[in-house]
PDB file of C-alpha atoms in Angstrom:
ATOM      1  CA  UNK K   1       0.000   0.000   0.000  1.00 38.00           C
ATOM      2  CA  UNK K   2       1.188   3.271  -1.229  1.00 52.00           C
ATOM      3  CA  UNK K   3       2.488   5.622   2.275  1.00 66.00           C
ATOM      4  CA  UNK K   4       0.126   8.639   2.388  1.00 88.00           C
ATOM      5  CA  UNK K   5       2.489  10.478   4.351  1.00 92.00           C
ATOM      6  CA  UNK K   6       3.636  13.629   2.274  1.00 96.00           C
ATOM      7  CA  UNK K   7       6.122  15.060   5.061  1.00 97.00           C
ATOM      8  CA  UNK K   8       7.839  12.440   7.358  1.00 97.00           C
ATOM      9  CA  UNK K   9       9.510  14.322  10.612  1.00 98.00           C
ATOM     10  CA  UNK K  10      11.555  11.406  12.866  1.00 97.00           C
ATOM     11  CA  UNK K  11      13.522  12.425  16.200  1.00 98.00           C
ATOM     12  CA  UNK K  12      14.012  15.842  15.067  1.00 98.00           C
ATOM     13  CA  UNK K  13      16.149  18.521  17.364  1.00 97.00           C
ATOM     14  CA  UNK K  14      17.836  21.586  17.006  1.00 97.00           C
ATOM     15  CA  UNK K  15      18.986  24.500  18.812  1.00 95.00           C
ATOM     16  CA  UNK K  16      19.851  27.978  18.902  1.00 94.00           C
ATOM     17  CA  UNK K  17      23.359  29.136  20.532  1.00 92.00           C
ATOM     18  CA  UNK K  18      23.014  25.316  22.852  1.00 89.00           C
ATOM     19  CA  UNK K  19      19.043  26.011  23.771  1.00 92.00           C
ATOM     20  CA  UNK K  20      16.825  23.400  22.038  1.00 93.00           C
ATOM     21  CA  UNK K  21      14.133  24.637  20.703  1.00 95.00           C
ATOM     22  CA  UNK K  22      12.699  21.362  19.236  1.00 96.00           C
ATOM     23  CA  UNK K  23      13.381  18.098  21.190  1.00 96.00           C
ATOM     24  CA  UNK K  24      12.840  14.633  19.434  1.00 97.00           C
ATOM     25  CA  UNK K  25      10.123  15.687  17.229  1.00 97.00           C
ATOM     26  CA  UNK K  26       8.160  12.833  15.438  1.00 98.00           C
ATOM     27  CA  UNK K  27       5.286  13.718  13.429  1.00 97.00           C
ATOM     28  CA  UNK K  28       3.624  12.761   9.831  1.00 97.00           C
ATOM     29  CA  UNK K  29       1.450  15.040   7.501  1.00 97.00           C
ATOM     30  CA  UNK K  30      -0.344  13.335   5.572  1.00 96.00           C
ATOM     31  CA  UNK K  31      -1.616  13.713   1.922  1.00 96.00           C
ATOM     32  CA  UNK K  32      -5.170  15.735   1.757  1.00 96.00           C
ATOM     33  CA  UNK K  33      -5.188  16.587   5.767  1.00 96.00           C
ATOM     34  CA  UNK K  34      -5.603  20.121   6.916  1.00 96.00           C
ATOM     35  CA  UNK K  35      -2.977  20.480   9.957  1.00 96.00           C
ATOM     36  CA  UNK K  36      -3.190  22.828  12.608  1.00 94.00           C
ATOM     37  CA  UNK K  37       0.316  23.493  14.230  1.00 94.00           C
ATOM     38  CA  UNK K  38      -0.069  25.018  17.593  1.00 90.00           C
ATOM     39  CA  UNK K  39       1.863  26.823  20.972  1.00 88.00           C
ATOM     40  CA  UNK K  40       2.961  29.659  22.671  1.00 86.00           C
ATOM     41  CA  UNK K  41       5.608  31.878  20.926  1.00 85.00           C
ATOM     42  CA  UNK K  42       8.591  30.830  21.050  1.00 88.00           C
ATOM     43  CA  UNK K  43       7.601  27.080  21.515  1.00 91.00           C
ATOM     44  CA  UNK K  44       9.422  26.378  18.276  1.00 94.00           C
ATOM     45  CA  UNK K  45       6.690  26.471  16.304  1.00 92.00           C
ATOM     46  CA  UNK K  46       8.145  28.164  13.313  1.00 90.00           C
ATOM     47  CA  UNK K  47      11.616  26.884  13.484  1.00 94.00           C
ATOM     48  CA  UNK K  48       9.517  23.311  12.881  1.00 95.00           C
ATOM     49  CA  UNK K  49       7.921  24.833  10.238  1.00 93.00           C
ATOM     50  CA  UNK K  50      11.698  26.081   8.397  1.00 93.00           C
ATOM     51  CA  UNK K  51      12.998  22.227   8.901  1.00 96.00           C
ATOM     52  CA  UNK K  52      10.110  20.919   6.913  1.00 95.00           C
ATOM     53  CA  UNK K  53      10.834  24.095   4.214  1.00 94.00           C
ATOM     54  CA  UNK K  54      14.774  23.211   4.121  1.00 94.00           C
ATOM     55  CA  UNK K  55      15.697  26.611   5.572  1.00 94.00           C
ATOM     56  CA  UNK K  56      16.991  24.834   8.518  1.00 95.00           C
ATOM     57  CA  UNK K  57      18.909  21.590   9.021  1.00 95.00           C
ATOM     58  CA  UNK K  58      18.390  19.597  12.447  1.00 95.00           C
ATOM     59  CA  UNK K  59      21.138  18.781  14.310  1.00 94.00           C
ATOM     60  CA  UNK K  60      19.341  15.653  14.965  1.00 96.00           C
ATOM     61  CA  UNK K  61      17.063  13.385  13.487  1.00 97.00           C
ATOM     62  CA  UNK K  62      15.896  13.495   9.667  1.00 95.00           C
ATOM     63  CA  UNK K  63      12.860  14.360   7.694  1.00 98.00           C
ATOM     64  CA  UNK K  64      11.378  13.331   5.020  1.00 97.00           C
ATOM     65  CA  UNK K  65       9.189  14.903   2.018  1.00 97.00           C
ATOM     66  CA  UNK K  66       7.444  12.914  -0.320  1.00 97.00           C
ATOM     67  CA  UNK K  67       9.187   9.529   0.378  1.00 95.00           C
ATOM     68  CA  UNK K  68      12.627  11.143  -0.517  1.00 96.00           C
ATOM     69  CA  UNK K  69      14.802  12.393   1.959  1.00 96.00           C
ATOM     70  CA  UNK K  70      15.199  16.074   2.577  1.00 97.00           C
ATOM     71  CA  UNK K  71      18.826  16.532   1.466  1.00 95.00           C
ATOM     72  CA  UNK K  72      18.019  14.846  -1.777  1.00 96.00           C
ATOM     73  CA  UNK K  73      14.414  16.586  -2.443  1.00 96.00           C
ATOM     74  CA  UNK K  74      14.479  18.869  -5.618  1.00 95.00           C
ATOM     75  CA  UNK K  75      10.871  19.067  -6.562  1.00 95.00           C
ATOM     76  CA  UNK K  76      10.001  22.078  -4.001  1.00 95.00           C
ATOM     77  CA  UNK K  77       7.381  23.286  -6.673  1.00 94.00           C
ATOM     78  CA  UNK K  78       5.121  20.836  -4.970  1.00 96.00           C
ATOM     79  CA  UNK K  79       5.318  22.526  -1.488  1.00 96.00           C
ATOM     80  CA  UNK K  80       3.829  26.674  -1.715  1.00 95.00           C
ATOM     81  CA  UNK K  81       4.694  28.761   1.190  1.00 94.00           C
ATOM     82  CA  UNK K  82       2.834  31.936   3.171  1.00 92.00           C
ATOM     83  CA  UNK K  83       5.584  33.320   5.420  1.00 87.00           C
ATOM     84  CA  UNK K  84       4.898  35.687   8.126  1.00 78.00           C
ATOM     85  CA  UNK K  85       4.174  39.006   7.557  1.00 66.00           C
ATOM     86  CA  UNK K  86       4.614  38.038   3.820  1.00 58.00           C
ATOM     87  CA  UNK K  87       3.386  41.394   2.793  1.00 56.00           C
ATOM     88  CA  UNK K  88       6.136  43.443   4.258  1.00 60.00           C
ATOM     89  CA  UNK K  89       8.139  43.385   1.077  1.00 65.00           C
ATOM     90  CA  UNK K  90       5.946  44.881  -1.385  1.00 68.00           C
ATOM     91  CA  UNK K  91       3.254  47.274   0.492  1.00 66.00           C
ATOM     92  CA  UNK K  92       5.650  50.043  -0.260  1.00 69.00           C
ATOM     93  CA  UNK K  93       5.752  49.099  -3.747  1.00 78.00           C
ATOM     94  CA  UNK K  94       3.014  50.452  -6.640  1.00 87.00           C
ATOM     95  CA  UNK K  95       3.216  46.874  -7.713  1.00 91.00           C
ATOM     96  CA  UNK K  96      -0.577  45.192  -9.028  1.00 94.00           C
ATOM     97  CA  UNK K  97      -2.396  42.053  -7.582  1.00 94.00           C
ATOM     98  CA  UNK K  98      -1.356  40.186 -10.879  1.00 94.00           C
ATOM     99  CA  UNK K  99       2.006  41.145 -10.740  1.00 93.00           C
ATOM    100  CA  UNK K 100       2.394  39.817  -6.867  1.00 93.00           C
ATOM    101  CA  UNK K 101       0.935  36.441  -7.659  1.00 94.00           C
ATOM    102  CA  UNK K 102       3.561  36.283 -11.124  1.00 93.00           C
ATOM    103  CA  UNK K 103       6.519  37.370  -9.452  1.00 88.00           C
ATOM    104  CA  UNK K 104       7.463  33.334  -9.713  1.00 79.00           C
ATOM    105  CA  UNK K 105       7.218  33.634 -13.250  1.00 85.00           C
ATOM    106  CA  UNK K 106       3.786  31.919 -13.795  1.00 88.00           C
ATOM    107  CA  UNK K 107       1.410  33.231 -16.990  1.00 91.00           C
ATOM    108  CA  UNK K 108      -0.526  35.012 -17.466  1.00 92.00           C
ATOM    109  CA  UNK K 109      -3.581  31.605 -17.126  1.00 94.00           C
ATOM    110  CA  UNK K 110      -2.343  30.615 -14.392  1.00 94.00           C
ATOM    111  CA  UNK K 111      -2.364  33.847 -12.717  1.00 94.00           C
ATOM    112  CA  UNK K 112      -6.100  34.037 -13.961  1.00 95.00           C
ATOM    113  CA  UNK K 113      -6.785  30.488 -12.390  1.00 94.00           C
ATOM    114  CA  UNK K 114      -4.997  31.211  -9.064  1.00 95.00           C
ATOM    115  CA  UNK K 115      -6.975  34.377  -8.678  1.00 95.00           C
ATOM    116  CA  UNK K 116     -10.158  32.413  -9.200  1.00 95.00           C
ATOM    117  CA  UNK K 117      -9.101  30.039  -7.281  1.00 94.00           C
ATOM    118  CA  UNK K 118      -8.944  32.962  -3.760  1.00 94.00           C
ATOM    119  CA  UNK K 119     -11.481  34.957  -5.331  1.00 93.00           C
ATOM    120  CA  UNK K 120      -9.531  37.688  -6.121  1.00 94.00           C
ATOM    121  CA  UNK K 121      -9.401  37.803 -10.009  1.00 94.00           C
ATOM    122  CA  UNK K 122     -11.773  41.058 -10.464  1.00 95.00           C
ATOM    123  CA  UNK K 123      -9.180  42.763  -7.932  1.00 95.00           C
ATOM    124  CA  UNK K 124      -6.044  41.733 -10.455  1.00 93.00           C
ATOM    125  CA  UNK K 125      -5.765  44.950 -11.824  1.00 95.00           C
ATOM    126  CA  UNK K 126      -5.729  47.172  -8.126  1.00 95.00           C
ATOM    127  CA  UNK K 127      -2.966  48.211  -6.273  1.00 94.00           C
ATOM    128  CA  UNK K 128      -1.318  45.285  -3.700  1.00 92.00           C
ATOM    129  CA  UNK K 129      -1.252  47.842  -1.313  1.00 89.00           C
ATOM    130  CA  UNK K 130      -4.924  49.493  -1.455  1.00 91.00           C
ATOM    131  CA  UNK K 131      -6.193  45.689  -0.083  1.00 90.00           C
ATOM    132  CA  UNK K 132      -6.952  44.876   3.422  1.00 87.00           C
ATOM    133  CA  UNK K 133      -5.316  42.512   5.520  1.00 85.00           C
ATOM    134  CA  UNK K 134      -7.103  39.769   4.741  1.00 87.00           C
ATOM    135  CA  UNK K 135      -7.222  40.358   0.741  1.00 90.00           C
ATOM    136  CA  UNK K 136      -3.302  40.678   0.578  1.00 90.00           C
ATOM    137  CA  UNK K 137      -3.036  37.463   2.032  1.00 90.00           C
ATOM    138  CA  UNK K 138      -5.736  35.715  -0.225  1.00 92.00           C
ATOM    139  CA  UNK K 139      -3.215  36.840  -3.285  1.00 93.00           C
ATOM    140  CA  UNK K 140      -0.025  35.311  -1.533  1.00 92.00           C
ATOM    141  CA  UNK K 141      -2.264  32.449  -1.193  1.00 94.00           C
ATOM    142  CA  UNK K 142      -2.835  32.986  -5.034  1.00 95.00           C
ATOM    143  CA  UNK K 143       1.086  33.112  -5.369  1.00 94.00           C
ATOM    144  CA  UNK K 144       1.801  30.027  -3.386  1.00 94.00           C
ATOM    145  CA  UNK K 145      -0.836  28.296  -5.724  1.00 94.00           C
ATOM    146  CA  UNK K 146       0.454  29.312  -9.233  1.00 93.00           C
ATOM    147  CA  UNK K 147       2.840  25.982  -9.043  1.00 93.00           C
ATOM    148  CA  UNK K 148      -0.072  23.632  -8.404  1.00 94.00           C
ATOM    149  CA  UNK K 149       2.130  22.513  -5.134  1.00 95.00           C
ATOM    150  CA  UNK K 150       0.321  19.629  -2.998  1.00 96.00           C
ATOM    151  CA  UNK K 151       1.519  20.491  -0.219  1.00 97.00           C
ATOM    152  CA  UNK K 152       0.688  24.201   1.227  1.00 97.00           C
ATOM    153  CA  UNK K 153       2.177  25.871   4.445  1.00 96.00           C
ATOM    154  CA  UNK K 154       1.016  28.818   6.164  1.00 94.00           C
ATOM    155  CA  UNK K 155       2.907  30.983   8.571  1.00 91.00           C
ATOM    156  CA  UNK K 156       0.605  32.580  11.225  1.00 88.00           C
ATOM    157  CA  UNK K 157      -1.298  33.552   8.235  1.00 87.00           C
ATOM    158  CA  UNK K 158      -4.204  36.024  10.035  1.00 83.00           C
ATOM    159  CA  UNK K 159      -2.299  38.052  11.566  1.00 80.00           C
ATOM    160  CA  UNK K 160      -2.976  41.417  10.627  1.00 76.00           C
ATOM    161  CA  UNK K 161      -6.368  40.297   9.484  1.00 79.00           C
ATOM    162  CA  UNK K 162      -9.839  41.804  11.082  1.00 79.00           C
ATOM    163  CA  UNK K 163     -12.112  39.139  12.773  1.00 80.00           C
ATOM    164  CA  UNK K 164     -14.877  38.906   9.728  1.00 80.00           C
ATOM    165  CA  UNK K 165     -11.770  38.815   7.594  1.00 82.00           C
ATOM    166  CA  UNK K 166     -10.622  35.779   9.125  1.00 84.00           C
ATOM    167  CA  UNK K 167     -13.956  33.527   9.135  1.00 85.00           C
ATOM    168  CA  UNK K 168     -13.888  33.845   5.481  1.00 88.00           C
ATOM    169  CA  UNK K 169      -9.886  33.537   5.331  1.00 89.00           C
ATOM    170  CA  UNK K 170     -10.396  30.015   6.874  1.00 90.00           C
ATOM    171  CA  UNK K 171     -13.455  28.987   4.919  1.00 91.00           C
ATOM    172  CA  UNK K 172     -11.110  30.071   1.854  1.00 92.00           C
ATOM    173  CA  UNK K 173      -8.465  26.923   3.230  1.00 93.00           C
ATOM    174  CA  UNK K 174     -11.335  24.703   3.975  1.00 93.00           C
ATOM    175  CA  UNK K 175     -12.501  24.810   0.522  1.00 93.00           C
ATOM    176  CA  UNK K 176      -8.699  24.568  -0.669  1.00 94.00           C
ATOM    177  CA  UNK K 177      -8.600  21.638   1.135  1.00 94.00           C
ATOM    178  CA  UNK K 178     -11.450  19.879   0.052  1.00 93.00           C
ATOM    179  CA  UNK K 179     -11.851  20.846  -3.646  1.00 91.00           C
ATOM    180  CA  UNK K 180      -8.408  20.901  -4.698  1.00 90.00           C
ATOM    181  CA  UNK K 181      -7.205  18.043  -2.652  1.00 92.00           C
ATOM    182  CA  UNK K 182      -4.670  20.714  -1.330  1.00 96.00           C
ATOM    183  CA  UNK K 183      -2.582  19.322   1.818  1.00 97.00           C
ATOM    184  CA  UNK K 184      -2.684  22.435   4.210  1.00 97.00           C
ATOM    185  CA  UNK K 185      -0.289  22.805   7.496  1.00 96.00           C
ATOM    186  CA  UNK K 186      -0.848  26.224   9.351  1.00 94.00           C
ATOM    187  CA  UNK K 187       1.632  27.663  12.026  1.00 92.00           C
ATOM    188  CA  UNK K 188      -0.419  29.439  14.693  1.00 88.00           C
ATOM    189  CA  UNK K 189      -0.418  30.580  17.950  1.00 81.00           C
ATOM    190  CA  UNK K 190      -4.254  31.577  17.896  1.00 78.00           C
ATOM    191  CA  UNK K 191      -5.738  28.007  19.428  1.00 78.00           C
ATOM    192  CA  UNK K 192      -9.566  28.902  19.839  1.00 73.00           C
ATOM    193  CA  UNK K 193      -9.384  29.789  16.139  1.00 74.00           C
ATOM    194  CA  UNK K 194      -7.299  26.878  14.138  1.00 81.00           C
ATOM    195  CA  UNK K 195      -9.171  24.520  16.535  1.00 80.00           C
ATOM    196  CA  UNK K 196     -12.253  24.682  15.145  1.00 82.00           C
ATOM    197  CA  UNK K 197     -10.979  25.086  11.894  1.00 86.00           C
ATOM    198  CA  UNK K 198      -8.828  22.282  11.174  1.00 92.00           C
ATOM    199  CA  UNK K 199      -8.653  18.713  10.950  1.00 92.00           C
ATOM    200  CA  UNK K 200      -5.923  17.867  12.967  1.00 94.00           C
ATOM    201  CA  UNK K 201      -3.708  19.570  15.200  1.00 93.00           C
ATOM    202  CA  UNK K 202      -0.040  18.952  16.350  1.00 94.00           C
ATOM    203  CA  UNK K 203       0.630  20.772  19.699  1.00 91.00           C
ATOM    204  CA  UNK K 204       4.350  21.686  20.008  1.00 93.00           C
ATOM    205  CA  UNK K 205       6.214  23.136  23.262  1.00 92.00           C
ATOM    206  CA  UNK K 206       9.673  22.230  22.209  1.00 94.00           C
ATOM    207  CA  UNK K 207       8.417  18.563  22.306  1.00 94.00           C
ATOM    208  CA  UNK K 208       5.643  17.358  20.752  1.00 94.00           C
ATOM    209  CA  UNK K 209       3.051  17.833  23.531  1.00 90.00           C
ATOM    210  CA  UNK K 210      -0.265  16.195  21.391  1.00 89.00           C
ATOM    211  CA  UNK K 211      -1.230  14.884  17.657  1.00 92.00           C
ATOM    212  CA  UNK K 212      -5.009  14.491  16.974  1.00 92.00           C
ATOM    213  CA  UNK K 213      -8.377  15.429  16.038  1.00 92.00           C
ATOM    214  CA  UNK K 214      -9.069  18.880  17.644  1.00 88.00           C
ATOM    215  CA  UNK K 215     -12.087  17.861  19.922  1.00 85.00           C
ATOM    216  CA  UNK K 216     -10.679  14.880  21.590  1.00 85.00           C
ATOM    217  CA  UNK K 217      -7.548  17.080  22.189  1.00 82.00           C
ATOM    218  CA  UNK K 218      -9.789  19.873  23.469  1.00 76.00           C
ATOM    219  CA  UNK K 219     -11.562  17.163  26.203  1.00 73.00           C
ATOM    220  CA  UNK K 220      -8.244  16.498  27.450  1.00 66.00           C
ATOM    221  CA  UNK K 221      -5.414  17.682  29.612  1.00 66.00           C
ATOM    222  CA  UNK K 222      -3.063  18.810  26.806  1.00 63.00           C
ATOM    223  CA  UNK K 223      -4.087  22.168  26.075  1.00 62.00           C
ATOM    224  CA  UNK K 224      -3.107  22.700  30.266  1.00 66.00           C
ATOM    225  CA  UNK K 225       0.252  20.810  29.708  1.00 63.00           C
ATOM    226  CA  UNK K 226       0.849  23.293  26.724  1.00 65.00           C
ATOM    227  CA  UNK K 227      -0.524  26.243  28.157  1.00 62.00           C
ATOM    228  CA  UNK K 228      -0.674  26.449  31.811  1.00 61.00           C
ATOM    229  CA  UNK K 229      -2.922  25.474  34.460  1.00 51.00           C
ATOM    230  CA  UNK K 230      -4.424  29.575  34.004  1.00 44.00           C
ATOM    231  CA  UNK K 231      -5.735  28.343  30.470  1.00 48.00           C
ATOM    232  CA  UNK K 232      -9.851  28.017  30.376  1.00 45.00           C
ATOM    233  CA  UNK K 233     -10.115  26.769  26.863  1.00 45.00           C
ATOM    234  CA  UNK K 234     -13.655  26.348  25.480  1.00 42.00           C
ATOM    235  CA  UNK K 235     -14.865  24.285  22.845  1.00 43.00           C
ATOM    236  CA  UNK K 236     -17.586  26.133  20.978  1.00 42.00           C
ATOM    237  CA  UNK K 237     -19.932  24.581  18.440  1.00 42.00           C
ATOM    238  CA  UNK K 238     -18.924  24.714  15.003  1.00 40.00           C
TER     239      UNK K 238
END
């Protein structure tokens, strides 16, 4: 039987100047889920998130991306990336909606369909920086898809973005999810939020802490172990 595991992360550590900030990670993504990767700042969170990109190499352990190993992986086309704060470099810039989502080079079809896909395309012609928070980050979306990658990860991807904004920012990655197949891992310190809005989530705290399905997580003791005993978490009907 074919492994459905798109990203494979086995007893992975690293540290900054001799403090770990991941400790014997283990934890599978796997094709068509919708991952929610939670815990406070600084709980290594994002330098998880730049092992699985290749920006950073553990000291320890190895990982995995599409059944090859990382060191030999070429085809990064199939993984599309939202950093943080991925506006920063072109607000200042009069640089168009199109032209954001073709700065990879893609056509001008694809830039069409990758519009249509966040439904931005009758904004391709506007100013990046005239859009709200929550548009600008709907065309990086749009940018990240112009590849066709299978595999998309999002940086703390609402911040910046108004409350109304965000319902429909995470209905826009549920629908991602489920029409195009799209694998989806989000980095995200916002709990209430990406736990009712994803299918699994992976609770980090320098260790892995919990992996599940967000309500049986919810029910238990994790969210204290991650939080604190001073966290009153809850679960609201979807």
């Amino acid at each position: 039987m074919k492994d459905d595991a798109i990203v494979k992360i086995s007893d992975v550590s690293f540290r900054y100047n001799g403090e770990p900030a991941i400790s014997n990670i283990n934890l599978e993504i796997k094709r068509g889920e919708f991952l929610g990767i939670i815990g406070p700042n600084g709980s290594g969170k994002t330098t998880l998130l730049k092992i699985m990109l290749g920006l950073l190499k553990p000291q320890k352990g190895y990982v995995q991306l599409f059944g090859q190993d990382i060191n030999s992986f070429k085809d990064w086309s199939k993984i599309g990336y939202v950093p943080q704060k991925a506006g920063s470099d072109v607000t200042n810039f009069p640089i168009s909606v199109e032209e954001v989502v073709g700065m990879g080079g893609a056509d001008h079809e694809t830039i069409t369909n990758s519009l249509v896909k966040v439904e931005m395309a009758e904004h391709r012609k506007r100013l990046f920086r005239e859009l709200s928070g929550g548009q600008q980050q709907r065309v990086f979306i749009a940018r990240a898809l112009a590849p066709k990658p299978e595999l998309l990860i999002l940086d703390e991807p609402t911040v910046g973005v108004d409350i109304n904004s965000q319902t429909k920012f995470y209905q826009l990655l549920r629908d991602l999810n489920r029409n195009l197949k799209l694998t989806l891992a989000l980095v995200s310190h916002d709990i209430d939020v990406v736990a009712h809005e994803v299918g699994e989530i992976a609770c980090i705290n320098c260790k892995l802490v919990c992996h599940g399905k967000p309500k049986d997580i919810l029910k238990s003791n994790f969210m204290e172990k991650l939080y604190g005993k001073e966290l009153r978490f809850v679960l609201h009907g979807h």
